[in-house]
Coordinates of C-alpha atoms and ligand atoms in Angstrom, one line a residue:
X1 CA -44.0 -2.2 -7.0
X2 CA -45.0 -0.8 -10.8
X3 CA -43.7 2.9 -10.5
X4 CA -45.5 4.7 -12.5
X5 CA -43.8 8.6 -13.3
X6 CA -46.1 11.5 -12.7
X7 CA -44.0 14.3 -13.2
X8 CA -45.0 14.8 -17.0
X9 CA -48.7 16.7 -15.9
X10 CA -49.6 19.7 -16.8
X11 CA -50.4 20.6 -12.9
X12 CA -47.0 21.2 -12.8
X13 CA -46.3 24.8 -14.1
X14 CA -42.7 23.9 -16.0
X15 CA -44.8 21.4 -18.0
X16 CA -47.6 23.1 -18.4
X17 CA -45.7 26.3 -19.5
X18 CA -44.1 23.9 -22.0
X19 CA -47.3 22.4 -23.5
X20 CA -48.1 26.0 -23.9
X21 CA -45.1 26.6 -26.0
X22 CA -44.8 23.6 -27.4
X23 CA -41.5 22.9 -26.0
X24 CA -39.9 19.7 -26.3
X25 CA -36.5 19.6 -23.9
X26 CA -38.7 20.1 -20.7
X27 CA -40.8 17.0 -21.4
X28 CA -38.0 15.1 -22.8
X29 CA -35.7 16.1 -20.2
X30 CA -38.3 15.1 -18.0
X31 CA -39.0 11.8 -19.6
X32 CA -35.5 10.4 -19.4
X33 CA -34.9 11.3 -16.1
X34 CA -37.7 9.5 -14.3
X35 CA -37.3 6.4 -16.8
X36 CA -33.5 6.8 -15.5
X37 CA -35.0 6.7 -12.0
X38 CA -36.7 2.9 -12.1
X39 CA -40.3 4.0 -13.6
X40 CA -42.1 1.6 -15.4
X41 CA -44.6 4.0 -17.2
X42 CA -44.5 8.1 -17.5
X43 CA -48.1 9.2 -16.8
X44 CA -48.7 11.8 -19.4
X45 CA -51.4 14.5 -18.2
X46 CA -51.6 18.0 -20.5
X47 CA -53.6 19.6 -17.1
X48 CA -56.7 21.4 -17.1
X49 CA -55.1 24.6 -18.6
X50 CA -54.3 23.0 -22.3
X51 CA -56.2 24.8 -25.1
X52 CA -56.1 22.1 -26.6
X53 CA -55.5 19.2 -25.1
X54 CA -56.5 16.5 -28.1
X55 CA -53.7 17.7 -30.0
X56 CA -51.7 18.9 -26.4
X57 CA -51.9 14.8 -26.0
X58 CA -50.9 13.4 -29.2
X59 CA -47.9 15.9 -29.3
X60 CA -46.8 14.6 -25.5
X61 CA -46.7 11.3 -26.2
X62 CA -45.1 11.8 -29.8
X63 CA -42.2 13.9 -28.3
X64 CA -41.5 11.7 -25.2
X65 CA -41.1 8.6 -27.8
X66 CA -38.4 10.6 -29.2
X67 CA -36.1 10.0 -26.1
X68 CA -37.8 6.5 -24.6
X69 CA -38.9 3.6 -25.0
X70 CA -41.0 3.3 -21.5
X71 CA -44.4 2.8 -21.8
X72 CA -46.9 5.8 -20.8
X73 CA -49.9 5.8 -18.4
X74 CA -52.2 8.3 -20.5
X75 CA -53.9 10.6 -17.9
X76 CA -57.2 12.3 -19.1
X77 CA -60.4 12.6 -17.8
X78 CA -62.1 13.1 -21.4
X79 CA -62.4 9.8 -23.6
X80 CA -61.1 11.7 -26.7
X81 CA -58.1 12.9 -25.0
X82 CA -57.4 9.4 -24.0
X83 CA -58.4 8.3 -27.9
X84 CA -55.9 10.8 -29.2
X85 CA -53.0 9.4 -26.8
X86 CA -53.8 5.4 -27.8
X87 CA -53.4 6.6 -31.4
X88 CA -50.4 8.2 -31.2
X89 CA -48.5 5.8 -29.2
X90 CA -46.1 3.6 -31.3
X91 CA -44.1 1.4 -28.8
X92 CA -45.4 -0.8 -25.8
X93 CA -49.3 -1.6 -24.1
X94 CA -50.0 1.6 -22.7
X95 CA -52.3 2.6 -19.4
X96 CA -55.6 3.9 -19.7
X97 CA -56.1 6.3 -17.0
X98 CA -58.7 6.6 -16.2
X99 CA -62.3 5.9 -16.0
X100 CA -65.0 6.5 -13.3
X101 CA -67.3 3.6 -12.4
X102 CA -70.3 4.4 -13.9
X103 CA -71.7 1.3 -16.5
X104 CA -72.0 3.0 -19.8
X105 CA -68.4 4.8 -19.5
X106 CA -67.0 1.4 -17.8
X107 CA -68.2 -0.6 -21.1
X108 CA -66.9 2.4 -23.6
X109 CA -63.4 2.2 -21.8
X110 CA -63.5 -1.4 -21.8
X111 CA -64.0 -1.5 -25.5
X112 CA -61.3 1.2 -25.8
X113 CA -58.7 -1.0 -24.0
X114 CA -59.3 -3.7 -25.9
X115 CA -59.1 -2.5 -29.2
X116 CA -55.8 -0.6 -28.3
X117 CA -54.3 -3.7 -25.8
X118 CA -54.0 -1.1 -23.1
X119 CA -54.4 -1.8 -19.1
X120 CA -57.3 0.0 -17.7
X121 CA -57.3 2.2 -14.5
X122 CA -60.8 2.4 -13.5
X123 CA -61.5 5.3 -10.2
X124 CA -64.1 3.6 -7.4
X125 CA -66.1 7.0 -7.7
X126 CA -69.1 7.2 -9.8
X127 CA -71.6 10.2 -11.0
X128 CA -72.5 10.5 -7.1
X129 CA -69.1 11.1 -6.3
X130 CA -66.5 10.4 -4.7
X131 CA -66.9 7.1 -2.0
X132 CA -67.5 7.8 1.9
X133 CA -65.6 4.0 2.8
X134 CA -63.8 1.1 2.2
X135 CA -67.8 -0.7 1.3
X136 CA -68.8 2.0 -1.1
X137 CA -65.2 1.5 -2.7
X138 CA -65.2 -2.2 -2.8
X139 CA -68.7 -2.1 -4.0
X140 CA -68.1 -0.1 -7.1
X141 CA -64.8 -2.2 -7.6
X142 CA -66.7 -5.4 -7.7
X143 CA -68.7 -3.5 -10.4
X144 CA -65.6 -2.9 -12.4
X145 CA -64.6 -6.6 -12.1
X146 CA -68.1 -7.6 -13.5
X147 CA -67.9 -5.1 -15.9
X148 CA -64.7 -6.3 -17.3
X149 CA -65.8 -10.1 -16.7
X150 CA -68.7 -9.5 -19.0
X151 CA -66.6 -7.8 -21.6
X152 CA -63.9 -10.5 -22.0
X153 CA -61.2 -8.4 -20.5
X154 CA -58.6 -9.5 -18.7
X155 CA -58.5 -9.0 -14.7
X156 CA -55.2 -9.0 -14.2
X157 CA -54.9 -5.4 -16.6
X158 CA -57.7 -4.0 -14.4
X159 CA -56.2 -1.6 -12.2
X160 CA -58.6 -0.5 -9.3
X161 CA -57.9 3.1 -8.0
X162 CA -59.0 4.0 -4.5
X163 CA -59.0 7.4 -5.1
X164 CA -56.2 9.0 -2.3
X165 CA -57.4 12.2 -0.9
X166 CA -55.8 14.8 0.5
X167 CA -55.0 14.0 4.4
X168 CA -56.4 17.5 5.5
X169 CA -59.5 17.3 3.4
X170 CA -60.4 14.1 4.7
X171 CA -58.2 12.5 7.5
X172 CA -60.7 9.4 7.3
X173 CA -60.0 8.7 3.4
X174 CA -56.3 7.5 4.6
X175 CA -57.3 4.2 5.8
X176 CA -60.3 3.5 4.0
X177 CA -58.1 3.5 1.4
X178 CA -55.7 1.1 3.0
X179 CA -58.5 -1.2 4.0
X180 CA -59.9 -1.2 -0.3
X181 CA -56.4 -1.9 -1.1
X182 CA -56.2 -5.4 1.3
X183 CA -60.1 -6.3 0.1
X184 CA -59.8 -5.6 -3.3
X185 CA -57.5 -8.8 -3.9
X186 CA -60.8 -11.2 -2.7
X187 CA -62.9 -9.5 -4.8
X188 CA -61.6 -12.4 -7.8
X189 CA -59.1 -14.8 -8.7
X190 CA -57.1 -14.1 -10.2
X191 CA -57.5 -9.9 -8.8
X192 CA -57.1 -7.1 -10.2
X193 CA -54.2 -5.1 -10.0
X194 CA -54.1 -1.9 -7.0
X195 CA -52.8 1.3 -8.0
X196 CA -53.2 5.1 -6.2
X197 CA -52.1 8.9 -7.2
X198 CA -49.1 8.3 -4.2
X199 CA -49.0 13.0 -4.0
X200 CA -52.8 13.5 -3.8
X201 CA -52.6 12.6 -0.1
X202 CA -50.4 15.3 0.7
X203 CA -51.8 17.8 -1.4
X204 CA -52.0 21.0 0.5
X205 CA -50.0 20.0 3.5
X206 CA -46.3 20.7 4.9
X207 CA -43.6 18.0 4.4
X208 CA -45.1 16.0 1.4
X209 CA -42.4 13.5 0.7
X210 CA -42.6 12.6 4.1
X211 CA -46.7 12.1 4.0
X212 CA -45.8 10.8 0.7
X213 CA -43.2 8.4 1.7
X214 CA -45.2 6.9 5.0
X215 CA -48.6 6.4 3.1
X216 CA -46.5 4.2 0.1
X217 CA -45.2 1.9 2.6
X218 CA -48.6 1.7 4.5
X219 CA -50.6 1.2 1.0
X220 CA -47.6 -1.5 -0.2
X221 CA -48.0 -3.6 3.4
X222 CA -51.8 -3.8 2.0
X223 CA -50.8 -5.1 -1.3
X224 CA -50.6 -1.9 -3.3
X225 CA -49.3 -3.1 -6.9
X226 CA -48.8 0.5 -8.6
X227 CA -48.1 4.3 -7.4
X228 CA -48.2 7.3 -9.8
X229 CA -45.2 9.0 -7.9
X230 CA -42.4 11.3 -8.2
X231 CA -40.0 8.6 -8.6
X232 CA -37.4 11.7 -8.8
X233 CA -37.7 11.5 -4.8
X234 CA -34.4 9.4 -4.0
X235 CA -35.9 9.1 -0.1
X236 CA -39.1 7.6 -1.7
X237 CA -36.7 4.7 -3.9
X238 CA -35.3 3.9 -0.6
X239 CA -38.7 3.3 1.1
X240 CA -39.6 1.3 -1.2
X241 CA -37.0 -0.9 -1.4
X242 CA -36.8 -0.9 2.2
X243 CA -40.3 -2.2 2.3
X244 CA -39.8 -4.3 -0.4
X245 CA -37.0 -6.5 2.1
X246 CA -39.7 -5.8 5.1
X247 CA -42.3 -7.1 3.2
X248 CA -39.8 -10.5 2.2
X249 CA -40.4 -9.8 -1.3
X250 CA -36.7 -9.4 -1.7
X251 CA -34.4 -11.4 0.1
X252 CA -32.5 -9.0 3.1
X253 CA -28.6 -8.3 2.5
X254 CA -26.9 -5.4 4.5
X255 CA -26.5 -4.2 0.7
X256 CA -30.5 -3.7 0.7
X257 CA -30.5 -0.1 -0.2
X258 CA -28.0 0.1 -2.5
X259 CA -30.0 0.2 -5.8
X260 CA -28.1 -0.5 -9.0
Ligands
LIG301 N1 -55.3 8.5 -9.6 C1 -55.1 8.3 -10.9 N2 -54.4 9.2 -11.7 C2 -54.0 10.4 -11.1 C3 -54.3 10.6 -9.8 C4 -55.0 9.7 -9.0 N3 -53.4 11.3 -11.9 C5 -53.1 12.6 -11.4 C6 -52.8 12.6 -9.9 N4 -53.8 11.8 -9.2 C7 -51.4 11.9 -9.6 N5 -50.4 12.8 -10.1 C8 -50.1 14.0 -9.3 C9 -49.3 14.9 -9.9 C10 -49.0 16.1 -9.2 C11 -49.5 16.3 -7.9 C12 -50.2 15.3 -7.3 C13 -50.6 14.2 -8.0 C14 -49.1 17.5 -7.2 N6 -48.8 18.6 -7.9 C15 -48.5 19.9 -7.3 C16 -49.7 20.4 -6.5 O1 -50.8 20.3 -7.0 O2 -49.5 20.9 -5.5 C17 -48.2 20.8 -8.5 C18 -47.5 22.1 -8.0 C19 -46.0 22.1 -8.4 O3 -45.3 21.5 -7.6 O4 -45.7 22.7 -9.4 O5 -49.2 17.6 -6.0 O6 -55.2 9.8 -7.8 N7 -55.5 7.1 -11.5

């Protein structure tokens, strides 16, 4: 499982009070504590409230390069936002996140993460909006794969995002999603990679890490590859590694939990 930190977002109000102020220590502080915690990227996401979130971006990514080496997922829905994160980073292949499925921003994000070597995360929701079911997803998946066939890119850095939504918005989303996740890996050989936004499903809702915890073992016995997660959630480790020996991709000891 690719953890992928999602702590360093401006939806949260420590970090966005510290974009405001242009604060390093929060962010850093932040930074080494989930790559501490096992994450394999930091998502890096100024929120909807930064001024300006061009320079918000390149500022982020240069300040959390001060204190790590881990590579970031860069989080934006605006292609310059994203432009201004690939151009500051210095060390390791970033993550594009994110694009919708719609053809001409598909090809621009294409070109994007192949001049810059990054993975792409591209959303199965499109100008219509978000999907209704697992077909709808699959569908605009399969336009992503094509997409990226065409383009030269390489499936494996394709990332397909479900899109999790919140369980009391839409109760049906939960295993649609699930079902995307297991289909997904037919769609091409070799597949592209699976990744969700583990919190959205329990946006809104009493006892998140437990909504939070249950859904990521769900998602992994479907073949989930990645979660953006709060990998600061030690209960959430542990579910994962438990699954991980459930699953038998890790061979069982009584020792299973004990993460070094
Ligand atoms: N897919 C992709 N990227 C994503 C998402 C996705 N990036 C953003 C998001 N979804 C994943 N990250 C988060 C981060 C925070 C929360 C949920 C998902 C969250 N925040 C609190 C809230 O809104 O209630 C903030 C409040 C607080 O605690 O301060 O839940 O799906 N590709």
């Amino acid at each position: 499982m690719i953890l992928i930190g999602e702590r360093i977002n401006g939806l949260f109000r420590d970090v966005a009070a510290a974009i405001q102020a242009r604060d390093p220590e929060p962010v850093q502080r932040l930074a080494v504590a989930q790559a501490e915690a096992g994450a394999a990227f930091l998502d890096v996401n100024t929120g909807p409230a930064a001024e300006n979130p061009v320079e918000a971006m390149s500022w982020l990514v240069r300040v959390i390069e001060e204190v790590t080496d881990t590579p970031l997922c860069l989080d934006a829905g605006q292609p310059e936002v994203i432009e201004a994160g690939l151009k500051a980073v210095t060390r390791g292949r970033p993550i594009i996140n994110s694009t919708t499925a719609d053809p001409e921003r598909l090809a621009h994000y294409l070109d994007l993460a192949r001049h810059y070597g990054a993975r792409l995360i591209v959303l199965t929701m499109n100008r219509q909006g978000v999907s209704r079911d697992a077909a709808e997803r699959l569908a605009l998946a399969m336009e992503a794969v094509v997409a990226a066939d065409a383009a030269g890119f390489p499936i494996e850095e394709l990332f397909i995002d479900p899109l999790v939504l919140p369980v009391n918005v839409g109760q049906e989303h939960a295993p649609a999603v699930l079902e995307t996740l297991r289909q997904v890996k037919t769609l091409a050989d070799p597949p592209p990679q699976t990744v969700v936004g583990l919190s959205n499903i329990s946006q809104g809702c009493p006892h998140r890490p437990l909504l939070n915890r249950t859904f990521l073992a769900m998602a992994m016995a479907n073949g989930l590859d990645a979660a953006i997660a709060n990998v600061l959630d030690e209960e959430l480790l542990a579910t994962v590694a438990a699954a991980r020996v459930l699953l038998n991709r890790e061979i069982y000891s009584d020792a299973f939990l004990r993460r070094t």
